[in-house]
Amino acid sequence: QSVLTQAPSASGTPGQRVTISCSGSSSNIGNNFVYWYQQLPGTAPKLLIYRNNQRPSGVPDRFSGSKSGTSASLAISGLRSEDEADYYCATWDDSLSGRVFGGGTKLTVL
Amino acid sequence: QLQLQESGPGLVTPSETLSLTCTVSGGSISTTTNYWGWIRQPPGKGLEWIGYIYYTGSTYYNPSLKSLKSRVSISVETFKNQFSLKLTSVTAADTAVYYCVRHRGDPGGYYYYGMDVWGQGTTVTVSS
């Protein structure tokens, strides 16, 4: 039972634009930066987005992050088969005084 | 290029202590801008943040992970460029893949830029 809520699954076809959402509250997303991690099958997670919408070097600009109020979104445009992975949002929670993860969204490329 | 490598036993007996070490290569663990932490992922489940340490030895543990409360400790050996995780009185619920990570900036502060380097992960099974 994560304090950040993500849909367990999402899907799209190659070339499509998909959005993965992360819902929280005023004590976490509403007051702190959001981070996104991509976990390809059988591998360690990788930082995809930091501070709501910043991409580390090497992350394609097909990936973008945004935040509005107590929700955040990760958008993937020009979907590719290699984007099939689990995606986790994360932030700090002021009430819990700790970092929290969403439950993860499994993205399937049809 | 900074790399992290976890090491430790893959099988731990219930009620015993789980001990893992993360070796940092390609950079210094004493860099003032970095913190070092542990994340775990139970089989088929999501990520759980365990805690982190600064090179000075200052630690912070996840207060929400009640199952870890008082059982977990993280330490650092700067001269070896390593940091370690100890989890006592383990049960089957501690079975997971354990990752060591680098935090860019203070995870609890404003100037935080995410967990940008991860180890490959090590699978720990708690079983007799």
mmCIF file of C-alpha atoms in Angstrom:
data_model
loop_
_atom_site.group_PDB
_atom_site.id
_atom_site.type_symbol
_atom_site.label_atom_id
_atom_site.label_comp_id
_atom_site.label_asym_id
_atom_site.label_seq_id
_atom_site.Cartn_x
_atom_site.Cartn_y
_atom_site.Cartn_z
ATOM 1 C CA GLN A 1 0.000 0.000 0.000
ATOM 2 C CA SER A 2 2.126 2.835 -1.347
ATOM 3 C CA VAL A 3 1.337 6.428 -0.458
ATOM 4 C CA LEU A 4 1.877 7.184 -4.138
ATOM 5 C CA THR A 5 -0.704 5.602 -6.404
ATOM 6 C CA GLN A 6 0.157 4.309 -9.847
ATOM 7 C CA ALA A 7 -1.951 2.219 -12.196
ATOM 8 C CA PRO A 8 -0.480 -1.294 -12.187
ATOM 9 C CA SER A 9 -0.342 -1.493 -15.952
ATOM 10 C CA ALA A 10 -0.342 0.575 -19.114
ATOM 11 C CA SER A 11 0.086 -0.246 -22.760
ATOM 12 C CA GLY A 12 0.650 1.311 -26.136
ATOM 13 C CA THR A 13 1.652 0.548 -29.673
ATOM 14 C CA PRO A 14 4.944 1.521 -31.302
ATOM 15 C CA GLY A 15 5.078 5.192 -32.168
ATOM 16 C CA GLN A 16 2.261 6.069 -29.817
ATOM 17 C CA ARG A 17 2.429 8.521 -26.910
ATOM 18 C CA VAL A 18 1.630 7.070 -23.507
ATOM 19 C CA THR A 19 1.290 8.714 -20.121
ATOM 20 C CA ILE A 20 1.891 7.135 -16.733
ATOM 21 C CA SER A 21 0.413 8.889 -13.732
ATOM 22 C CA CYS A 22 1.384 9.095 -10.087
ATOM 23 C CA SER A 23 -1.072 10.402 -7.534
ATOM 24 C CA GLY A 24 -0.150 11.587 -4.066
ATOM 25 C CA SER A 25 -1.047 14.229 -1.519
ATOM 26 C CA SER A 26 -0.018 17.607 -0.211
ATOM 27 C CA SER A 27 2.525 16.014 2.112
ATOM 28 C CA ASN A 28 4.431 14.366 -0.718
ATOM 29 C CA ILE A 29 3.983 15.288 -4.381
ATOM 30 C CA GLY A 30 2.209 18.528 -3.536
ATOM 31 C CA ASN A 31 5.228 19.875 -1.678
ATOM 32 C CA ASN A 32 8.242 18.056 -3.119
ATOM 33 C CA PHE A 33 10.010 17.160 -6.319
ATOM 34 C CA VAL A 34 9.070 13.984 -8.185
ATOM 35 C CA TYR A 35 11.499 11.452 -9.636
ATOM 36 C CA TRP A 36 10.894 8.683 -12.131
ATOM 37 C CA TYR A 37 12.781 5.413 -12.474
ATOM 38 C CA GLN A 38 12.697 2.878 -15.286
ATOM 39 C CA GLN A 39 13.333 -0.787 -14.557
ATOM 40 C CA LEU A 40 13.874 -2.936 -17.620
ATOM 41 C CA PRO A 41 13.191 -6.651 -17.119
ATOM 42 C CA GLY A 42 15.808 -8.306 -14.969
ATOM 43 C CA THR A 43 17.857 -5.159 -14.442
ATOM 44 C CA ALA A 44 18.396 -2.497 -11.819
ATOM 45 C CA PRO A 45 16.256 0.631 -11.950
ATOM 46 C CA LYS A 46 17.579 3.666 -13.770
ATOM 47 C CA LEU A 47 16.928 7.343 -13.068
ATOM 48 C CA LEU A 48 14.742 8.695 -15.850
ATOM 49 C CA ILE A 49 13.482 12.056 -14.568
ATOM 50 C CA TYR A 50 14.577 14.143 -11.596
ATOM 51 C CA ARG A 51 13.103 17.266 -10.027
ATOM 52 C CA ASN A 52 9.759 16.829 -11.815
ATOM 53 C CA ASN A 53 10.937 17.355 -15.379
ATOM 54 C CA GLN A 54 14.726 17.167 -15.675
ATOM 55 C CA ARG A 55 16.364 14.442 -17.740
ATOM 56 C CA PRO A 56 19.800 13.042 -16.829
ATOM 57 C CA SER A 57 22.262 13.052 -19.672
ATOM 58 C CA GLY A 58 21.695 10.121 -21.968
ATOM 59 C CA VAL A 59 17.940 9.905 -21.406
ATOM 60 C CA PRO A 60 16.165 10.504 -24.724
ATOM 61 C CA ASP A 61 13.891 13.525 -24.985
ATOM 62 C CA ARG A 62 11.043 11.122 -25.785
ATOM 63 C CA PHE A 63 10.705 10.916 -22.009
ATOM 64 C CA SER A 64 9.250 13.901 -20.198
ATOM 65 C CA GLY A 65 7.925 14.556 -16.722
ATOM 66 C CA SER A 66 5.424 17.006 -15.335
ATOM 67 C CA LYS A 67 3.712 17.808 -12.071
ATOM 68 C CA SER A 68 0.465 19.523 -11.225
ATOM 69 C CA GLY A 69 -0.768 19.856 -7.687
ATOM 70 C CA THR A 70 -0.620 16.468 -6.001
ATOM 71 C CA SER A 71 -0.142 14.439 -9.181
ATOM 72 C CA ALA A 72 2.730 13.820 -11.536
ATOM 73 C CA SER A 73 3.006 12.270 -14.963
ATOM 74 C CA LEU A 74 5.614 10.612 -17.105
ATOM 75 C CA ALA A 75 5.032 10.858 -20.830
ATOM 76 C CA ILE A 76 6.733 8.678 -23.394
ATOM 77 C CA SER A 77 6.391 9.713 -27.011
ATOM 78 C CA GLY A 78 7.353 7.681 -30.058
ATOM 79 C CA LEU A 79 6.936 4.505 -28.052
ATOM 80 C CA ARG A 80 9.478 1.774 -28.775
ATOM 81 C CA SER A 81 9.581 -1.907 -27.896
ATOM 82 C CA GLU A 82 12.608 -1.292 -25.677
ATOM 83 C CA ASP A 83 10.487 1.012 -23.499
ATOM 84 C CA GLU A 84 8.687 -2.049 -22.142
ATOM 85 C CA ALA A 85 9.548 -1.841 -18.452
ATOM 86 C CA ASP A 86 8.297 -1.039 -14.976
ATOM 87 C CA TYR A 87 8.141 2.655 -14.140
ATOM 88 C CA TYR A 88 8.240 3.983 -10.589
ATOM 89 C CA CYS A 89 7.578 7.461 -9.297
ATOM 90 C CA ALA A 90 9.241 8.639 -6.083
ATOM 91 C CA THR A 91 9.293 11.664 -3.843
ATOM 92 C CA TRP A 92 9.801 12.779 -0.250
ATOM 93 C CA ASP A 93 6.889 12.579 2.163
ATOM 94 C CA ASP A 94 6.880 15.297 4.826
ATOM 95 C CA SER A 95 4.490 13.415 7.117
ATOM 96 C CA LEU A 96 6.422 10.165 6.953
ATOM 97 C CA SER A 97 9.791 11.953 6.928
ATOM 98 C CA GLY A 98 11.124 9.654 4.278
ATOM 99 C CA ARG A 99 11.412 8.913 0.620
ATOM 100 C CA VAL A 100 8.480 6.995 -0.869
ATOM 101 C CA PHE A 101 7.942 5.067 -4.080
ATOM 102 C CA GLY A 102 4.816 4.454 -6.072
ATOM 103 C CA GLY A 103 3.793 0.852 -6.575
ATOM 104 C CA GLY A 104 5.049 0.890 -10.142
ATOM 105 C CA THR A 105 3.398 0.724 -13.558
ATOM 106 C CA LYS A 106 4.206 -2.076 -15.944
ATOM 107 C CA LEU A 107 4.284 -0.728 -19.470
ATOM 108 C CA THR A 108 3.605 -3.159 -22.278
ATOM 109 C CA VAL A 109 4.373 -2.286 -25.886
ATOM 110 C CA LEU A 110 1.861 -4.150 -28.008
ATOM 111 C CA GLN B 1 32.555 6.423 -14.384
ATOM 112 C CA LEU B 2 31.266 5.627 -10.924
ATOM 113 C CA GLN B 3 30.158 2.043 -10.361
ATOM 114 C CA LEU B 4 28.635 0.223 -7.411
ATOM 115 C CA GLN B 5 28.898 -3.481 -6.664
ATOM 116 C CA GLU B 6 27.018 -5.340 -3.967
ATOM 117 C CA SER B 7 28.509 -8.393 -2.309
ATOM 118 C CA GLY B 8 27.383 -10.780 0.376
ATOM 119 C CA PRO B 9 25.760 -14.160 0.955
ATOM 120 C CA GLY B 10 22.820 -15.088 -1.222
ATOM 121 C CA LEU B 11 21.274 -17.314 1.428
ATOM 122 C CA VAL B 12 20.657 -16.360 5.049
ATOM 123 C CA THR B 13 19.134 -18.543 7.764
ATOM 124 C CA PRO B 14 16.042 -17.178 9.552
ATOM 125 C CA SER B 15 16.857 -15.256 12.761
ATOM 126 C CA GLU B 16 20.439 -14.677 11.591
ATOM 127 C CA THR B 17 22.012 -11.446 10.368
ATOM 128 C CA LEU B 18 22.072 -10.332 6.743
ATOM 129 C CA SER B 19 25.278 -8.463 5.880
ATOM 130 C CA LEU B 20 25.896 -6.803 2.524
ATOM 131 C CA THR B 21 28.687 -4.577 1.322
ATOM 132 C CA CYS B 22 28.687 -2.085 -1.522
ATOM 133 C CA THR B 23 32.031 -1.263 -3.116
ATOM 134 C CA VAL B 24 32.325 2.092 -4.844
ATOM 135 C CA SER B 25 34.714 2.285 -7.781
ATOM 136 C CA GLY B 26 35.547 5.057 -10.199
ATOM 137 C CA GLY B 27 35.085 7.744 -7.568
ATOM 138 C CA SER B 28 35.405 8.545 -3.887
ATOM 139 C CA ILE B 29 32.783 7.708 -1.307
ATOM 140 C CA SER B 30 33.902 10.839 0.546
ATOM 141 C CA THR B 31 32.558 13.240 -2.062
ATOM 142 C CA THR B 32 30.637 15.891 -0.137
ATOM 143 C CA THR B 33 27.727 16.062 -2.578
ATOM 144 C CA ASN B 34 26.793 12.386 -2.417
ATOM 145 C CA TYR B 35 24.897 10.152 -0.048
ATOM 146 C CA TRP B 36 24.857 6.369 -0.241
ATOM 147 C CA GLY B 37 21.894 4.115 0.286
ATOM 148 C CA TRP B 38 20.144 0.785 0.100
ATOM 149 C CA ILE B 39 16.941 -0.116 -1.711
ATOM 150 C CA ARG B 40 15.297 -3.527 -1.753
ATOM 151 C CA GLN B 41 12.741 -5.218 -3.960
ATOM 152 C CA PRO B 42 10.849 -8.284 -2.722
ATOM 153 C CA PRO B 43 10.105 -10.866 -5.415
ATOM 154 C CA GLY B 44 7.464 -9.582 -7.815
ATOM 155 C CA LYS B 45 6.971 -6.403 -5.825
ATOM 156 C CA GLY B 46 7.975 -2.747 -5.908
ATOM 157 C CA LEU B 47 10.905 -0.799 -4.530
ATOM 158 C CA GLU B 48 11.430 -0.157 -0.821
ATOM 159 C CA TRP B 49 13.741 2.544 0.437
ATOM 160 C CA ILE B 50 15.781 1.258 3.402
ATOM 161 C CA GLY B 51 18.034 4.151 4.329
ATOM 162 C CA TYR B 52 21.155 6.103 3.504
ATOM 163 C CA ILE B 53 24.472 7.249 4.933
ATOM 164 C CA TYR B 54 26.827 10.168 4.465
ATOM 165 C CA TYR B 55 30.583 9.615 4.346
ATOM 166 C CA THR B 56 30.860 11.103 7.836
ATOM 167 C CA GLY B 57 28.781 8.213 9.167
ATOM 168 C CA SER B 58 25.546 10.116 9.579
ATOM 169 C CA THR B 59 22.619 7.800 8.797
ATOM 170 C CA TYR B 60 18.935 8.013 8.098
ATOM 171 C CA TYR B 61 16.585 5.052 8.022
ATOM 172 C CA ASN B 62 13.116 4.760 6.564
ATOM 173 C CA PRO B 63 10.805 5.370 9.530
ATOM 174 C CA SER B 64 7.868 3.915 7.594
ATOM 175 C CA LEU B 65 9.354 0.468 7.164
ATOM 176 C CA LYS B 66 8.166 -0.783 10.519
ATOM 177 C CA SER B 67 9.327 -4.276 9.646
ATOM 178 C CA LEU B 68 12.913 -2.987 9.685
ATOM 179 C CA LYS B 69 12.676 -0.824 12.794
ATOM 180 C CA SER B 70 15.636 -1.405 15.137
ATOM 181 C CA ARG B 71 16.954 -4.265 12.988
ATOM 182 C CA VAL B 72 18.757 -2.258 10.332
ATOM 183 C CA SER B 73 22.072 -0.453 10.378
ATOM 184 C CA ILE B 74 24.163 1.120 7.634
ATOM 185 C CA SER B 75 27.853 1.889 8.086
ATOM 186 C CA VAL B 76 30.667 3.300 5.974
ATOM 187 C CA GLU B 77 34.369 2.497 5.647
ATOM 188 C CA THR B 78 35.818 5.425 3.771
ATOM 189 C CA PHE B 79 39.338 3.972 3.589
ATOM 190 C CA LYS B 80 37.918 0.955 1.739
ATOM 191 C CA ASN B 81 35.498 3.059 -0.313
ATOM 192 C CA GLN B 82 32.690 0.819 0.890
ATOM 193 C CA PHE B 83 29.432 1.038 2.779
ATOM 194 C CA SER B 84 27.477 -1.786 4.333
ATOM 195 C CA LEU B 85 24.023 -2.917 5.337
ATOM 196 C CA LYS B 86 23.254 -5.105 8.332
ATOM 197 C CA LEU B 87 19.814 -6.502 9.020
ATOM 198 C CA THR B 88 19.388 -8.623 12.127
ATOM 199 C CA SER B 89 16.817 -11.301 12.993
ATOM 200 C CA VAL B 90 15.831 -11.846 9.377
ATOM 201 C CA THR B 91 12.662 -13.616 8.310
ATOM 202 C CA ALA B 92 11.334 -14.789 4.973
ATOM 203 C CA ALA B 93 9.835 -11.317 4.530
ATOM 204 C CA ASP B 94 13.368 -9.967 4.109
ATOM 205 C CA THR B 95 13.876 -12.047 0.976
ATOM 206 C CA ALA B 96 14.530 -9.538 -1.786
ATOM 207 C CA VAL B 97 16.932 -8.144 -4.321
ATOM 208 C CA TYR B 98 19.047 -5.560 -2.501
ATOM 209 C CA TYR B 99 20.454 -2.610 -4.427
ATOM 210 C CA CYS B 100 23.033 -0.099 -3.293
ATOM 211 C CA VAL B 101 22.646 3.358 -4.778
ATOM 212 C CA ARG B 102 24.260 6.750 -4.956
ATOM 213 C CA HIS B 103 22.080 9.662 -3.994
ATOM 214 C CA ARG B 104 23.058 12.888 -5.728
ATOM 215 C CA GLY B 105 22.536 15.404 -2.989
ATOM 216 C CA ASP B 106 20.805 15.065 0.356
ATOM 217 C CA PRO B 107 17.774 12.770 -0.068
ATOM 218 C CA GLY B 108 15.961 14.722 2.623
ATOM 219 C CA GLY B 109 16.933 18.153 1.387
ATOM 220 C CA TYR B 110 16.011 20.613 -1.335
ATOM 221 C CA TYR B 111 19.165 20.056 -3.373
ATOM 222 C CA TYR B 112 18.488 16.463 -4.292
ATOM 223 C CA TYR B 113 18.891 15.098 -7.795
ATOM 224 C CA GLY B 114 17.873 11.478 -7.479
ATOM 225 C CA MET B 115 19.434 8.022 -7.239
ATOM 226 C CA ASP B 116 21.573 8.244 -10.327
ATOM 227 C CA VAL B 117 23.882 5.245 -9.908
ATOM 228 C CA TRP B 118 22.679 1.785 -8.981
ATOM 229 C CA GLY B 119 24.460 -1.460 -8.310
ATOM 230 C CA GLN B 120 23.328 -4.467 -10.310
ATOM 231 C CA GLY B 121 21.555 -5.841 -7.247
ATOM 232 C CA THR B 122 22.105 -8.958 -5.209
ATOM 233 C CA THR B 123 19.457 -11.546 -4.439
ATOM 234 C CA VAL B 124 19.141 -12.525 -0.798
ATOM 235 C CA THR B 125 16.965 -15.456 0.180
ATOM 236 C CA VAL B 126 16.060 -16.090 3.791
ATOM 237 C CA SER B 127 15.487 -19.774 4.263
ATOM 238 C CA SER B 128 16.584 -22.667 6.423
#
